[in-house]
Amino acid sequence: MGKDKNPRRVAENEAMAKTRMLRTSPQKLNLVAAMIRGKSVEKALSDLTFSKKRIAGDVKKCLQSAIANAENNHNLDVDELVVAEAYVGKNLTMKRGRPRARGRFGKIIKPFSELTIKVRQVEEQA
């Protein structure tokens, strides 16, 4: 009787990883995500390793998680993986304040983001 198995959210030749609550604005995170879109995973990892952006380390961690998911959960070949999609979403925003002159209040907004990376296995053409 039981329920049917949930369908996969990604195709048979894909794997994904998601990181929530990254402490940076989505706009800044999207600059780093755009840097790795469409590249092979080894090129993307080396670009993230030598990037000067602070958030690049967290993006690298998410990419390594997607690669590990592809290898261990979906039996994909790591050497043939490319970053198919890397997209950014908004998360919560902490609101803080600072007293200013004449009894005013300076608003400080501390945004959080989330990152989703999908890797896809493609056969290399000779």
mmCIF file of C-alpha atoms in Angstrom:
data_model
loop_
_atom_site.group_PDB
_atom_site.id
_atom_site.type_symbol
_atom_site.label_atom_id
_atom_site.label_comp_id
_atom_site.label_asym_id
_atom_site.label_seq_id
_atom_site.Cartn_x
_atom_site.Cartn_y
_atom_site.Cartn_z
ATOM 1 C CA MET A 1 0.000 0.000 0.000
ATOM 2 C CA GLY A 2 2.409 2.790 1.074
ATOM 3 C CA LYS A 3 3.219 6.021 -0.671
ATOM 4 C CA ASP A 4 5.057 6.246 -3.969
ATOM 5 C CA LYS A 5 8.700 7.239 -3.913
ATOM 6 C CA ASN A 6 9.337 10.942 -4.470
ATOM 7 C CA PRO A 7 10.681 11.739 -7.946
ATOM 8 C CA ARG A 8 14.237 13.081 -8.140
ATOM 9 C CA ARG A 9 14.615 16.842 -8.285
ATOM 10 C CA VAL A 10 17.544 16.541 -10.682
ATOM 11 C CA ALA A 11 18.129 14.457 -13.830
ATOM 12 C CA GLU A 12 19.891 11.100 -13.835
ATOM 13 C CA ASN A 13 23.230 12.654 -14.850
ATOM 14 C CA GLU A 14 23.062 15.497 -12.300
ATOM 15 C CA ALA A 15 23.695 16.096 -8.607
ATOM 16 C CA MET A 16 23.144 19.164 -6.462
ATOM 17 C CA ALA A 17 24.110 20.780 -3.189
ATOM 18 C CA LYS A 18 22.498 23.673 -1.361
ATOM 19 C CA THR A 19 23.962 25.984 1.270
ATOM 20 C CA ARG A 20 21.665 28.156 3.341
ATOM 21 C CA MET A 21 22.357 31.088 5.663
ATOM 22 C CA LEU A 22 25.490 32.422 3.972
ATOM 23 C CA ARG A 23 26.311 35.737 5.630
ATOM 24 C CA THR A 24 26.623 37.933 2.541
ATOM 25 C CA SER A 25 24.289 39.797 0.237
ATOM 26 C CA PRO A 26 22.839 37.883 -2.727
ATOM 27 C CA GLN A 27 24.319 40.439 -5.117
ATOM 28 C CA LYS A 28 27.885 39.800 -3.902
ATOM 29 C CA LEU A 29 27.355 36.043 -3.831
ATOM 30 C CA ASN A 30 26.014 36.073 -7.389
ATOM 31 C CA LEU A 31 29.291 37.602 -8.624
ATOM 32 C CA VAL A 32 31.167 34.550 -7.319
ATOM 33 C CA ALA A 33 28.509 32.114 -8.605
ATOM 34 C CA ALA A 34 28.728 33.667 -12.081
ATOM 35 C CA MET A 35 32.477 33.067 -11.997
ATOM 36 C CA ILE A 36 32.017 29.252 -11.936
ATOM 37 C CA ARG A 37 28.883 28.742 -14.084
ATOM 38 C CA GLY A 38 29.484 26.447 -17.058
ATOM 39 C CA LYS A 39 33.069 25.555 -16.128
ATOM 40 C CA SER A 40 34.467 22.118 -15.432
ATOM 41 C CA VAL A 41 34.639 21.330 -11.732
ATOM 42 C CA GLU A 42 38.438 21.283 -11.535
ATOM 43 C CA LYS A 43 38.677 24.712 -13.205
ATOM 44 C CA ALA A 44 35.902 26.056 -10.936
ATOM 45 C CA LEU A 45 37.652 24.726 -7.811
ATOM 46 C CA SER A 46 40.962 26.328 -8.791
ATOM 47 C CA ASP A 47 39.231 29.655 -9.553
ATOM 48 C CA LEU A 48 37.547 29.624 -6.147
ATOM 49 C CA THR A 49 40.766 28.660 -4.375
ATOM 50 C CA PHE A 50 42.617 31.696 -5.711
ATOM 51 C CA SER A 51 39.737 34.182 -5.600
ATOM 52 C CA LYS A 52 40.135 37.219 -3.354
ATOM 53 C CA LYS A 53 36.429 37.318 -2.467
ATOM 54 C CA ARG A 54 35.692 36.435 1.173
ATOM 55 C CA ILE A 55 32.667 34.275 0.331
ATOM 56 C CA ALA A 56 34.582 32.172 -2.245
ATOM 57 C CA GLY A 57 35.588 29.681 0.480
ATOM 58 C CA ASP A 58 31.944 28.931 1.307
ATOM 59 C CA VAL A 59 31.091 28.587 -2.398
ATOM 60 C CA LYS A 60 34.007 26.155 -2.775
ATOM 61 C CA LYS A 61 32.690 24.116 0.155
ATOM 62 C CA CYS A 62 29.246 23.897 -1.490
ATOM 63 C CA LEU A 63 30.806 22.869 -4.827
ATOM 64 C CA GLN A 64 32.841 20.138 -3.119
ATOM 65 C CA SER A 65 29.634 18.901 -1.494
ATOM 66 C CA ALA A 66 27.921 18.723 -4.906
ATOM 67 C CA ILE A 67 30.890 16.780 -6.304
ATOM 68 C CA ALA A 68 30.787 14.347 -3.362
ATOM 69 C CA ASN A 69 27.021 13.883 -3.852
ATOM 70 C CA ALA A 70 27.588 13.127 -7.535
ATOM 71 C CA GLU A 71 30.288 10.583 -6.762
ATOM 72 C CA ASN A 72 28.775 8.823 -3.751
ATOM 73 C CA ASN A 73 25.015 9.089 -4.212
ATOM 74 C CA HIS A 74 24.602 9.079 -8.007
ATOM 75 C CA ASN A 75 27.702 7.160 -9.182
ATOM 76 C CA LEU A 76 28.837 9.866 -11.615
ATOM 77 C CA ASP A 77 32.393 10.228 -12.923
ATOM 78 C CA VAL A 78 34.097 13.191 -11.238
ATOM 79 C CA ASP A 79 36.412 13.891 -14.197
ATOM 80 C CA GLU A 80 33.449 14.567 -16.524
ATOM 81 C CA LEU A 81 31.497 16.943 -14.262
ATOM 82 C CA VAL A 82 30.701 20.556 -15.164
ATOM 83 C CA VAL A 83 28.896 23.203 -13.136
ATOM 84 C CA ALA A 84 25.536 23.174 -14.907
ATOM 85 C CA GLU A 85 23.777 25.727 -12.683
ATOM 86 C CA ALA A 86 24.770 27.971 -9.808
ATOM 87 C CA TYR A 87 22.048 30.260 -8.566
ATOM 88 C CA VAL A 88 21.532 32.484 -5.560
ATOM 89 C CA GLY A 89 18.488 33.263 -3.446
ATOM 90 C CA LYS A 90 17.645 35.670 -0.663
ATOM 91 C CA ASN A 91 17.323 34.495 2.905
ATOM 92 C CA LEU A 92 16.508 36.371 6.091
ATOM 93 C CA THR A 93 17.726 39.865 6.860
ATOM 94 C CA MET A 94 18.856 40.899 10.336
ATOM 95 C CA LYS A 95 17.926 44.444 11.163
ATOM 96 C CA ARG A 96 20.236 46.341 13.463
ATOM 97 C CA GLY A 97 20.584 49.999 14.270
ATOM 98 C CA ARG A 98 22.949 52.656 15.434
ATOM 99 C CA PRO A 99 22.088 55.867 17.218
ATOM 100 C CA ARG A 100 22.785 58.954 15.137
ATOM 101 C CA ALA A 101 22.774 62.679 15.788
ATOM 102 C CA ARG A 102 19.612 64.564 16.830
ATOM 103 C CA GLY A 103 17.904 61.441 18.154
ATOM 104 C CA ARG A 104 17.772 59.706 14.806
ATOM 105 C CA PHE A 105 18.358 56.030 14.147
ATOM 106 C CA GLY A 106 20.712 54.672 11.486
ATOM 107 C CA LYS A 107 19.383 51.468 9.981
ATOM 108 C CA ILE A 108 21.901 48.629 9.488
ATOM 109 C CA ILE A 109 20.730 45.703 7.355
ATOM 110 C CA LYS A 110 22.653 42.423 7.529
ATOM 111 C CA PRO A 111 21.469 40.152 4.684
ATOM 112 C CA PHE A 112 21.825 36.374 4.378
ATOM 113 C CA SER A 113 21.792 34.357 1.147
ATOM 114 C CA GLU A 114 21.460 30.795 -0.057
ATOM 115 C CA LEU A 115 23.346 29.079 -2.854
ATOM 116 C CA THR A 116 22.367 26.098 -5.012
ATOM 117 C CA ILE A 117 24.914 24.358 -7.238
ATOM 118 C CA LYS A 118 24.046 21.633 -9.765
ATOM 119 C CA VAL A 119 26.772 19.602 -11.426
ATOM 120 C CA ARG A 120 26.150 17.574 -14.573
ATOM 121 C CA GLN A 121 28.134 14.744 -16.132
ATOM 122 C CA VAL A 122 28.945 15.349 -19.804
ATOM 123 C CA GLU A 123 30.968 13.076 -22.027
ATOM 124 C CA GLU A 124 34.056 14.814 -23.345
ATOM 125 C CA GLN A 125 34.219 15.169 -27.129
ATOM 126 C CA ALA A 126 37.525 14.311 -28.752
#
